Tab-separated table of C-alpha atoms and ligand atoms in Angstrom:
chain	number	residue	atom	x	y	z
A	269	UNK	CA	-93.522	57.793	30.355
A	270	UNK	CA	-92.769	59.028	26.856
A	271	UNK	CA	-89.825	57.071	25.404
A	272	UNK	CA	-90.171	58.215	21.785
A	273	UNK	CA	-87.367	59.907	19.821
A	274	UNK	CA	-87.623	62.389	16.965
A	275	UNK	CA	-84.172	61.543	15.583
A	276	UNK	CA	-81.430	58.934	15.520
A	277	UNK	CA	-78.002	60.433	16.134
A	278	UNK	CA	-76.887	59.852	12.541
A	279	UNK	CA	-79.839	61.999	11.399
A	280	UNK	CA	-78.688	65.061	13.383
A	281	UNK	CA	-76.473	67.590	11.570
A	282	UNK	CA	-75.264	71.188	11.641
A	283	UNK	CA	-77.841	72.381	9.097
A	284	UNK	CA	-80.517	71.798	11.780
A	285	UNK	CA	-79.342	74.732	13.921
A	286	UNK	CA	-82.179	76.110	16.053
A	287	UNK	CA	-84.314	72.980	15.691
A	288	UNK	CA	-85.784	71.195	18.745
A	289	UNK	CA	-84.928	67.490	18.850
A	290	UNK	CA	-85.495	64.518	21.123
A	291	UNK	CA	-83.111	61.592	21.014
A	292	UNK	CA	-81.929	58.775	23.247
A	293	UNK	CA	-78.867	56.728	23.976
A	294	UNK	CA	-76.098	55.893	26.409
A	295	UNK	CA	-73.800	58.342	28.183
A	296	UNK	CA	-70.298	57.586	26.914
A	297	UNK	CA	-68.642	60.521	28.630
A	298	UNK	CA	-69.585	63.265	31.111
A	299	UNK	CA	-67.214	66.198	31.775
A	300	UNK	CA	-68.056	69.070	34.146
A	301	UNK	CA	-66.147	72.313	33.506
A	302	UNK	CA	-67.190	74.882	36.100
A	303	UNK	CA	-70.660	76.152	35.181
A	304	UNK	CA	-70.849	73.983	32.072
A	305	UNK	CA	-70.880	70.290	31.293
A	306	UNK	CA	-70.389	68.223	28.157
A	307	UNK	CA	-71.891	64.814	27.562
A	308	UNK	CA	-71.090	62.404	24.762
A	309	UNK	CA	-74.118	60.303	23.878
A	310	UNK	CA	-74.132	57.237	21.637
A	311	UNK	CA	-76.893	55.301	19.978
A	312	UNK	CA	-76.356	52.461	17.526
A	313	UNK	CA	-75.971	54.936	14.651
A	314	UNK	CA	-73.294	57.223	16.098
A	315	UNK	CA	-72.223	59.718	18.779
A	316	UNK	CA	-72.979	63.363	19.432
A	317	UNK	CA	-72.155	66.059	21.988
A	318	UNK	CA	-74.620	67.558	24.449
A	319	UNK	CA	-73.942	70.788	26.317
A	320	UNK	CA	-75.533	71.693	29.654
A	321	UNK	CA	-75.139	75.120	31.280
A	322	UNK	CA	-76.685	77.797	33.467
A	323	UNK	CA	-79.965	76.871	35.117
A	324	UNK	CA	-79.921	73.518	33.365
A	325	UNK	CA	-76.954	72.282	35.468
A	326	UNK	CA	-79.407	70.608	37.852
A	327	UNK	CA	-80.244	68.179	34.979
A	328	UNK	CA	-76.942	66.431	35.686
A	329	UNK	CA	-78.104	65.142	39.051
A	330	UNK	CA	-77.934	61.342	39.237
A	331	UNK	CA	-76.337	60.921	35.822
A	332	UNK	CA	-73.483	58.463	35.358
A	333	UNK	CA	-71.682	56.863	32.455
A	334	UNK	CA	-73.441	54.144	30.403
A	335	UNK	CA	-76.884	54.965	31.817
A	336	UNK	CA	-79.693	55.320	29.279
A	337	UNK	CA	-81.040	58.823	28.812
A	338	UNK	CA	-83.598	60.635	26.677
A	339	UNK	CA	-82.551	64.157	25.821
A	340	UNK	CA	-84.644	67.110	24.679
A	341	UNK	CA	-82.760	70.090	23.322
A	342	UNK	CA	-81.881	72.505	20.563
A	343	UNK	CA	-79.242	71.998	17.847
A	344	UNK	CA	-76.506	74.661	17.870
A	345	UNK	CA	-73.037	75.213	16.377
A	346	UNK	CA	-70.182	73.736	18.422
A	347	UNK	CA	-66.656	74.941	19.180
A	348	UNK	CA	-65.450	71.398	19.906
A	349	UNK	CA	-62.934	70.006	17.442
A	350	UNK	CA	-64.587	66.566	17.219
A	351	UNK	CA	-68.132	67.846	16.646
A	352	UNK	CA	-69.400	70.606	14.311
A	353	UNK	CA	-72.715	70.857	16.164
A	354	UNK	CA	-74.029	70.064	19.632
A	355	UNK	CA	-77.334	69.860	21.452
A	356	UNK	CA	-78.123	72.353	24.206
A	357	UNK	CA	-80.152	70.223	26.605
A	358	UNK	CA	-83.367	71.524	28.139
A	359	UNK	CA	-84.382	68.154	29.608
A	360	UNK	CA	-82.512	64.954	30.464
A	361	UNK	CA	-84.592	61.989	31.470
A	362	UNK	CA	-82.910	58.930	32.989
A	363	UNK	CA	-84.541	55.816	31.484
A	364	UNK	CA	-82.257	53.224	33.081
A	365	UNK	CA	-79.222	53.405	35.317
A	366	UNK	CA	-76.026	51.486	34.631
A	367	UNK	CA	-74.296	50.004	37.633
A	368	UNK	CA	-70.760	50.997	38.558
A	369	UNK	CA	-68.219	49.587	37.989
A	370	UNK	CA	-69.169	47.618	34.859
A	371	UNK	CA	-67.483	44.235	34.216
A	372	UNK	CA	-65.699	45.544	31.097
A	373	UNK	CA	-65.020	49.010	29.746
A	374	UNK	CA	-67.642	49.251	27.027
A	375	UNK	CA	-65.832	51.987	25.111
A	376	UNK	CA	-62.776	49.810	24.731
A	377	UNK	CA	-60.398	52.473	26.074
A	378	UNK	CA	-59.264	49.846	28.563
A	379	UNK	CA	-58.690	46.713	26.473
A	380	UNK	CA	-60.384	43.638	27.905
A	381	UNK	CA	-59.317	40.157	26.857
A	382	UNK	CA	-61.611	38.069	24.698
A	383	UNK	CA	-62.768	35.850	27.616
A	384	UNK	CA	-63.954	38.805	29.684
A	385	UNK	CA	-65.649	40.345	26.665
A	386	UNK	CA	-67.445	37.069	25.868
A	387	UNK	CA	-68.593	36.842	29.495
A	388	UNK	CA	-70.242	40.268	29.114
A	389	UNK	CA	-71.001	39.991	25.445
A	390	UNK	CA	-74.092	42.239	25.344
A	391	UNK	CA	-72.124	45.055	26.949
A	392	UNK	CA	-69.272	44.392	24.502
A	393	UNK	CA	-71.683	45.378	21.689
A	394	UNK	CA	-71.440	48.981	22.939
A	395	UNK	CA	-67.793	48.892	21.889
A	396	UNK	CA	-67.714	50.448	18.381
A	397	UNK	CA	-65.195	47.900	17.166
A	398	UNK	CA	-67.246	44.901	18.287
A	399	UNK	CA	-70.481	46.443	17.019
A	400	UNK	CA	-68.796	47.042	13.653
A	401	UNK	CA	-67.886	43.354	13.358
A	402	UNK	CA	-71.540	42.381	13.745
A	403	UNK	CA	-72.760	45.142	11.419
A	404	UNK	CA	-70.315	43.798	8.829
A	405	UNK	CA	-71.599	40.271	9.439
A	406	UNK	CA	-75.100	41.536	8.704
A	407	UNK	CA	-73.935	43.033	5.395
A	408	UNK	CA	-72.069	39.836	4.514
A	409	UNK	CA	-75.231	37.802	5.048
A	410	UNK	CA	-77.333	40.138	2.947
A	411	UNK	CA	-74.714	40.132	0.165
A	412	UNK	CA	-74.678	36.313	0.151
A	413	UNK	CA	-78.466	36.166	-0.049
A	414	UNK	CA	-78.455	38.711	-2.872
A	415	UNK	CA	-75.832	36.865	-4.951
A	416	UNK	CA	-77.446	33.454	-4.541
A	417	UNK	CA	-80.964	34.757	-5.194
A	418	UNK	CA	-79.721	36.346	-8.438
A	419	UNK	CA	-78.304	32.949	-9.430
A	420	UNK	CA	-81.799	31.478	-8.870
A	421	UNK	CA	-81.057	29.662	-5.618
A	422	UNK	CA	-83.995	29.245	-3.214
A	423	UNK	CA	-83.371	29.602	0.525
A	424	UNK	CA	-84.446	26.562	2.535
A	425	UNK	CA	-84.390	25.514	6.194
A	426	UNK	CA	-83.622	21.870	6.969
A	427	UNK	CA	-84.038	20.113	10.348
A	428	UNK	CA	-81.346	20.427	12.982
A	429	UNK	CA	-82.723	17.554	15.061
A	430	UNK	CA	-82.130	14.369	13.090
A	431	UNK	CA	-82.987	10.740	13.736
A	432	UNK	CA	-80.006	8.915	12.263
A	433	UNK	CA	-76.311	9.569	12.260
A	434	UNK	CA	-75.847	10.649	8.659
A	435	UNK	CA	-72.385	11.142	7.162
A	436	UNK	CA	-70.862	8.397	9.256
A	437	UNK	CA	-71.717	9.658	12.702
A	438	UNK	CA	-68.345	10.968	13.875
A	439	UNK	CA	-68.431	14.245	15.817
A	440	UNK	CA	-72.207	14.182	16.369
A	441	UNK	CA	-73.897	15.480	19.505
A	442	UNK	CA	-76.525	13.002	20.671
A	443	UNK	CA	-79.693	13.908	22.525
A	444	UNK	CA	-82.740	12.255	24.001
A	445	UNK	CA	-85.786	12.777	21.812
A	446	UNK	CA	-88.883	11.649	23.776
A	447	UNK	CA	-87.064	8.440	24.694
A	448	UNK	CA	-85.404	7.921	21.296
A	449	UNK	CA	-81.835	8.646	20.267
A	450	UNK	CA	-81.532	11.772	18.155
A	451	UNK	CA	-78.620	13.928	17.006
A	452	UNK	CA	-77.859	17.546	16.188
A	453	UNK	CA	-77.233	17.973	12.457
A	454	UNK	CA	-73.577	18.505	11.469
A	455	UNK	CA	-74.562	19.699	7.974
A	456	UNK	CA	-77.650	19.832	5.717
A	457	UNK	CA	-75.885	17.517	3.216
A	458	UNK	CA	-78.520	14.845	2.624
A	459	UNK	CA	-81.534	17.163	2.764
A	460	UNK	CA	-80.069	19.753	0.421
A	461	UNK	CA	-79.180	17.034	-2.090
A	462	UNK	CA	-82.749	15.701	-1.932
A	463	UNK	CA	-84.165	19.180	-2.551
A	464	UNK	CA	-82.509	19.353	-5.990
A	465	UNK	CA	-85.079	16.887	-7.329
A	466	UNK	CA	-87.789	19.547	-7.135
A	467	UNK	CA	-86.240	22.943	-6.435
A	468	UNK	CA	-83.023	22.428	-8.475
A	469	UNK	CA	-80.970	25.183	-6.779
A	470	UNK	CA	-81.170	25.581	-3.016
A	471	UNK	CA	-79.181	27.269	-0.270
A	472	UNK	CA	-79.263	27.341	3.502
A	473	UNK	CA	-77.580	29.619	6.036
A	474	UNK	CA	-77.794	28.014	9.432
A	475	UNK	CA	-76.080	26.855	12.596
A	476	UNK	CA	-74.671	23.320	12.589
A	477	UNK	CA	-73.110	21.245	15.331
A	478	UNK	CA	-69.905	19.275	15.636
A	479	UNK	CA	-68.652	17.614	18.785
A	480	UNK	CA	-65.029	18.472	18.021
A	481	UNK	CA	-62.756	18.660	21.021
A	482	UNK	CA	-60.562	21.169	19.202
A	483	UNK	CA	-59.016	24.248	20.729
A	484	UNK	CA	-58.175	26.225	17.625
A	485	UNK	CA	-59.110	29.647	16.347
A	486	UNK	CA	-61.133	28.052	13.551
A	487	UNK	CA	-63.292	25.360	15.207
A	488	UNK	CA	-66.457	25.817	17.265
A	489	UNK	CA	-69.008	23.212	18.343
A	490	UNK	CA	-71.732	25.407	16.871
A	491	UNK	CA	-70.882	27.252	13.667
A	492	UNK	CA	-72.751	28.949	10.859
A	493	UNK	CA	-72.573	27.301	7.482
A	494	UNK	CA	-73.609	28.620	4.090
A	495	UNK	CA	-74.590	25.629	1.962
A	496	UNK	CA	-75.665	25.320	-1.631
A	497	UNK	CA	-76.704	22.423	-3.835
A	498	UNK	CA	-77.555	22.706	-7.538
A	499	UNK	CA	-78.962	20.367	-10.164
A	500	UNK	CA	-77.328	20.343	-13.617
A	501	UNK	CA	-74.103	21.862	-12.274
A	502	UNK	CA	-70.686	20.211	-12.170
A	503	UNK	CA	-68.058	20.959	-9.538
A	504	UNK	CA	-66.394	23.681	-11.611
A	505	UNK	CA	-69.793	25.416	-11.987
A	506	UNK	CA	-70.347	25.600	-8.229
A	507	UNK	CA	-66.739	26.736	-7.763
A	508	UNK	CA	-67.603	29.672	-10.023
A	509	UNK	CA	-70.685	30.440	-7.906
A	510	UNK	CA	-68.532	30.358	-4.748
A	511	UNK	CA	-65.904	32.635	-6.287
A	512	UNK	CA	-68.545	35.160	-7.365
A	513	UNK	CA	-70.145	35.057	-3.913
A	514	UNK	CA	-66.808	35.783	-2.192
A	515	UNK	CA	-65.845	38.612	-4.544
A	516	UNK	CA	-69.338	40.157	-4.140
A	517	UNK	CA	-69.022	39.994	-0.323
A	518	UNK	CA	-65.657	41.779	-0.358
A	519	UNK	CA	-66.701	44.354	-2.954
A	520	UNK	CA	-70.040	45.241	-1.328
A	521	UNK	CA	-68.736	45.454	2.230
A	522	UNK	CA	-65.689	47.478	1.160
A	523	UNK	CA	-68.032	49.983	-0.504
A	524	UNK	CA	-70.901	50.043	2.030
A	525	UNK	CA	-69.082	49.688	5.337
A	526	UNK	CA	-66.524	52.525	5.413
A	527	UNK	CA	-67.120	53.515	9.049
A	528	UNK	CA	-67.060	49.898	10.212
A	529	UNK	CA	-63.709	49.329	8.490
A	530	UNK	CA	-62.354	52.406	10.272
A	531	UNK	CA	-63.535	51.207	13.697
A	532	UNK	CA	-62.103	47.739	13.097
A	533	UNK	CA	-58.870	49.200	11.716
A	534	UNK	CA	-58.867	47.005	8.635
A	535	UNK	CA	-59.235	48.046	5.014
A	536	UNK	CA	-61.179	45.405	3.056
A	537	UNK	CA	-59.323	44.549	-0.156
A	538	UNK	CA	-61.356	43.023	-2.997
A	539	UNK	CA	-59.532	39.804	-4.005
A	540	UNK	CA	-58.237	39.261	-7.536
A	541	UNK	CA	-60.211	36.756	-9.553
A	542	UNK	CA	-60.269	34.161	-10.961
A	543	UNK	CA	-58.841	32.460	-7.893
A	544	UNK	CA	-55.859	30.224	-8.447
A	545	UNK	CA	-56.771	26.533	-8.931
A	546	UNK	CA	-54.259	23.914	-7.829
A	547	UNK	CA	-54.836	20.168	-7.947
A	548	UNK	CA	-54.074	17.927	-4.986
A	549	UNK	CA	-51.268	16.318	-7.040
A	550	UNK	CA	-49.723	19.703	-7.792
A	551	UNK	CA	-49.890	20.484	-4.075
A	552	UNK	CA	-47.941	17.263	-3.324
A	553	UNK	CA	-45.283	18.324	-5.868
A	554	UNK	CA	-45.065	21.735	-4.265
A	555	UNK	CA	-44.602	20.169	-0.837
A	556	UNK	CA	-41.893	17.885	-2.237
A	557	UNK	CA	-39.857	21.044	-2.970
A	558	UNK	CA	-40.076	21.741	0.754
A	559	UNK	CA	-38.796	18.211	1.483
A	560	UNK	CA	-42.231	17.034	2.599
A	561	UNK	CA	-42.698	13.567	1.142
A	562	UNK	CA	-46.336	12.566	0.938
A	563	UNK	CA	-47.820	9.542	-0.840
A	564	UNK	CA	-50.819	9.907	-3.115
A	565	UNK	CA	-53.813	9.478	-0.803
A	566	UNK	CA	-52.218	11.067	2.276
A	567	UNK	CA	-54.325	13.832	3.795
A	568	UNK	CA	-52.900	17.341	4.013
A	569	UNK	CA	-52.247	18.082	7.675
A	570	UNK	CA	-52.177	21.479	9.322
A	571	UNK	CA	-48.381	21.729	8.918
A	572	UNK	CA	-48.677	21.009	5.158
A	573	UNK	CA	-51.448	23.570	4.733
A	574	UNK	CA	-49.275	26.137	6.524
A	575	UNK	CA	-46.571	25.656	3.859
A	576	UNK	CA	-49.093	25.851	1.006
A	577	UNK	CA	-50.568	28.915	2.708
A	578	UNK	CA	-47.162	30.620	2.720
A	579	UNK	CA	-46.888	29.984	-1.025
A	580	UNK	CA	-50.492	31.046	-1.697
A	581	UNK	CA	-51.528	33.631	0.899
A	582	UNK	CA	-54.780	34.650	-0.841
A	583	UNK	CA	-57.822	32.674	-2.016
A	584	UNK	CA	-57.190	29.492	-4.023
A	585	UNK	CA	-58.964	26.242	-4.822
A	586	UNK	CA	-57.403	22.859	-4.062
A	587	UNK	CA	-59.091	20.479	-6.493
A	588	UNK	CA	-59.256	16.835	-7.550
A	589	UNK	CA	-58.657	15.160	-4.190
A	590	UNK	CA	-58.183	11.381	-3.952
A	591	UNK	CA	-61.552	9.648	-3.651
A	592	UNK	CA	-60.494	7.936	-0.403
A	593	UNK	CA	-60.129	11.292	1.383
A	594	UNK	CA	-63.636	12.445	0.509
A	595	UNK	CA	-67.077	11.487	1.870
A	596	UNK	CA	-69.198	8.700	0.375
A	597	UNK	CA	-71.398	11.002	-1.712
A	598	UNK	CA	-68.548	12.467	-3.806
A	599	UNK	CA	-68.356	11.661	-7.545
A	600	UNK	CA	-65.185	10.287	-9.159
A	601	UNK	CA	-63.510	11.748	-12.243
A	602	UNK	CA	-64.235	10.154	-15.624
A	603	UNK	CA	-60.601	9.701	-16.690
A	604	UNK	CA	-59.257	8.535	-13.305
A	605	UNK	CA	-61.614	6.886	-10.797
A	606	UNK	CA	-59.100	7.285	-7.952
A	607	UNK	CA	-59.614	11.060	-8.213
A	608	UNK	CA	-62.744	12.973	-7.233
A	609	UNK	CA	-64.606	15.930	-8.695
A	610	UNK	CA	-64.052	17.849	-5.487
A	611	UNK	CA	-62.436	20.982	-4.110
A	612	UNK	CA	-61.618	22.945	-1.012
A	613	UNK	CA	-61.541	26.718	-1.062
A	614	UNK	CA	-58.526	27.927	0.916
A	615	UNK	CA	-57.379	31.316	2.123
A	616	UNK	CA	-53.731	30.784	2.907
A	617	UNK	CA	-53.618	27.827	5.313
A	618	UNK	CA	-57.264	28.193	6.260
A	619	UNK	CA	-59.952	25.952	4.751
A	620	UNK	CA	-63.103	27.961	4.075
A	621	UNK	CA	-65.209	25.552	2.070
A	622	UNK	CA	-65.451	21.977	0.776
A	623	UNK	CA	-67.551	20.905	-2.156
A	624	UNK	CA	-67.887	18.816	-5.245
A	625	UNK	CA	-69.998	16.863	-7.664
A	626	UNK	CA	-72.211	14.261	-5.954
A	627	UNK	CA	-73.132	10.729	-6.948
A	628	UNK	CA	-76.703	10.719	-8.246
A	629	UNK	CA	-76.985	7.046	-9.179
A	630	UNK	CA	-78.570	5.154	-6.256
A	631	UNK	CA	-76.734	1.892	-6.990
A	632	UNK	CA	-73.354	3.624	-7.044
A	633	UNK	CA	-74.223	5.482	-3.857
A	634	UNK	CA	-75.212	2.242	-2.111
A	635	UNK	CA	-71.966	0.577	-3.220
A	636	UNK	CA	-69.931	3.528	-1.970
A	637	UNK	CA	-71.660	3.463	1.430
A	638	UNK	CA	-70.672	-0.194	1.860
A	639	UNK	CA	-67.122	0.545	0.726
A	640	UNK	CA	-66.829	3.147	3.471
A	641	UNK	CA	-68.328	0.657	5.965
A	642	UNK	CA	-71.560	2.592	6.396
A	643	UNK	CA	-74.868	0.733	6.615
A	644	UNK	CA	-77.215	1.577	3.679
A	645	UNK	CA	-80.134	0.743	6.004
A	646	UNK	CA	-79.325	3.911	7.966
A	647	UNK	CA	-79.744	5.895	4.760
A	648	UNK	CA	-82.972	4.275	3.534
A	649	UNK	CA	-85.012	7.536	3.404
A	650	UNK	CA	-82.222	9.264	1.538
A	651	UNK	CA	-81.637	6.394	-0.907
A	652	UNK	CA	-85.362	6.134	-1.584
A	653	UNK	CA	-85.445	9.695	-2.948
A	654	UNK	CA	-82.705	8.749	-5.425
A	655	UNK	CA	-85.245	6.559	-7.204
A	656	UNK	CA	-87.509	9.523	-7.928
A	657	UNK	CA	-85.430	11.109	-10.686
A	658	UNK	CA	-82.333	12.488	-8.986
A	659	UNK	CA	-80.572	14.969	-11.283
A	660	UNK	CA	-76.775	15.209	-11.483
A	661	UNK	CA	-75.842	17.843	-8.905
A	662	UNK	CA	-73.007	19.618	-7.086
A	663	UNK	CA	-72.670	21.819	-4.034
A	664	UNK	CA	-70.499	23.143	-1.243
A	665	UNK	CA	-70.521	24.201	2.394
A	666	UNK	CA	-68.809	27.444	3.393
A	667	UNK	CA	-67.919	28.326	6.988
A	668	UNK	CA	-69.379	31.810	7.489
A	669	UNK	CA	-67.458	32.436	10.720
A	670	UNK	CA	-64.145	31.590	9.062
A	671	UNK	CA	-64.995	33.817	6.105
A	672	UNK	CA	-65.670	36.690	8.542
A	673	UNK	CA	-62.209	36.294	10.085
A	674	UNK	CA	-60.612	36.588	6.641
A	675	UNK	CA	-62.709	39.652	5.796
A	676	UNK	CA	-61.729	41.373	9.034
A	677	UNK	CA	-58.136	40.179	9.107
A	678	UNK	CA	-58.158	38.358	12.471
A	679	UNK	CA	-57.511	34.720	13.372
A	680	UNK	CA	-60.097	33.708	15.966
A	681	UNK	CA	-63.699	32.825	15.042
A	682	UNK	CA	-64.763	33.679	18.606
A	683	UNK	CA	-64.477	37.368	17.689
A	684	UNK	CA	-67.154	37.079	14.990
A	685	UNK	CA	-69.664	34.823	16.807
A	686	UNK	CA	-71.989	36.381	19.385
A	687	UNK	CA	-71.926	33.581	21.936
A	688	UNK	CA	-69.347	31.023	20.785
A	689	UNK	CA	-69.641	27.417	21.877
A	690	UNK	CA	-66.469	25.377	22.354
A	691	UNK	CA	-65.448	22.545	24.710
A	692	UNK	CA	-64.766	25.115	27.475
A	693	UNK	CA	-67.626	27.494	26.861
A	694	UNK	CA	-71.340	26.776	27.149
A	695	UNK	CA	-72.310	30.017	28.932
A	696	UNK	CA	-73.478	32.755	28.669
B	320	LIG	P1	-61.640	21.198	9.130
B	320	LIG	O1	-60.824	20.137	8.422
B	320	LIG	O2	-61.036	22.555	9.045
B	320	LIG	O3	-62.029	20.810	10.526
B	320	LIG	P2	-63.864	20.067	7.710
B	320	LIG	O4	-63.231	19.623	6.422
B	320	LIG	O5	-64.098	19.054	8.760
B	320	LIG	O6	-63.027	21.310	8.316
B	320	LIG	P3	-66.321	20.449	6.261
B	320	LIG	O7	-67.068	19.249	6.697
B	320	LIG	O8	-65.652	20.415	4.936
B	320	LIG	O9	-65.244	20.824	7.395
B	320	LIG	O10	-67.298	21.731	6.415
B	320	LIG	C1	-67.380	22.771	5.453
B	320	LIG	C2	-66.860	24.069	6.025
B	320	LIG	O11	-67.535	24.387	7.248
B	320	LIG	C3	-65.399	24.066	6.401
B	320	LIG	O12	-64.587	24.309	5.265
B	320	LIG	C4	-65.322	25.174	7.424
B	320	LIG	O13	-65.257	26.449	6.795
B	320	LIG	C5	-66.660	25.076	8.137
B	320	LIG	N1	-66.512	24.311	9.381
B	320	LIG	C6	-66.497	22.976	9.526
B	320	LIG	N2	-66.378	22.637	10.823
B	320	LIG	C7	-66.304	23.789	11.520
B	320	LIG	C8	-66.171	24.106	12.904
B	320	LIG	N3	-66.108	23.155	13.831
B	320	LIG	N4	-66.151	25.420	13.282
B	320	LIG	C9	-66.207	26.393	12.340
B	320	LIG	N5	-66.341	26.148	11.020
B	320	LIG	C10	-66.390	24.873	10.600
B	321	LIG	MN1	-63.640	20.120	4.426
């Protein structure tokens, strides 16, 4: 059976009048009007109208919505208001039948809730709005790769199955590895730091795993992280890289993805830069004005971030956190060792990224591990590499799924992840 096509739907146009074409796709709509019928056909690139009449009416036998067809026909001018051309079909071949009824309405005319859509996720991709989210995600990824490659970062892939509970071990999924205890990586932190000793600037875009029993719109057990690490850069340098990456993502997708923005119903607005930079101490002062009394060293809870988010609804950096709130590998400030060379990138209340300058002195790192009650023996491979000429370095991790929600203007990461994993969802 011939399944080839001569054209994608986006390649068909009114200047092709009289031309014979073969194309394929799904039947979105089928309307019989006496001795004529109109079909709307979609492929991943768009939709077009097919007209059937006269002797050809027998071609309609056995056709139903959402079945896959291959159509042979001639391009002609159309009187329809939504289409300026149509295809007069001479042959309609059914390649696969869709069952009836389908679990969700794939056109989205009948709104299905997110749970039902996730249960039939592949079918949900036939909804233009959902498909547009994942087309945008594709463009976001390619923009990120382009920006980082230009800045001389090299893309790496680190292991996701790891043998020791790095970074303290909270929130790790454990698994049996041929009789030994192993874990799923929660970040590429230690590996990406090690890579700076030879590759200097590295990045990774990958899934990571956190056993968080959270039921929020911003936490999943499996999420995609964009990570960088760079030798000879301080924390302000990698903040600049992050800012450029974000602005590039918004600018490129706003220019390239016009149709997707229309389907989603959201106009992408390129953010103003430079982003505002607020220190942790300034944030405490700001909260004091709202009668929130926090001591130096207290963590900012969700309720505090909501207030800061009301004051700063766009992108901003929260910098110079107390050392005690940051992980063991973070570097202190020269003028005040209780403060760290660290930052979070926020969008309103939402944390998008954490990063900072790292310790590169092995003795300091060992001391800090003990201070945080971690056993240096569990980090022996990592510490060993610090004796091989570890350059001063900085980096960050950015939650790609959270960034997508900001780009699209929604508040649930489940919308932008194909098959989200959370405490209640392991299938499909
Ligand atoms: P939060 O406090 O919001 O749980 P975190 O500080 O624990 O985040 P980091 O360890 O700093 O997270 O990870 C870097 C980034 O990765 C976060 O800023 C966030 O964008 C993303 N991220 C972390 N955990 C998750 C998760 N469970 N689901 C989705 N994204 C996540
Ligand atoms: Mn963080």
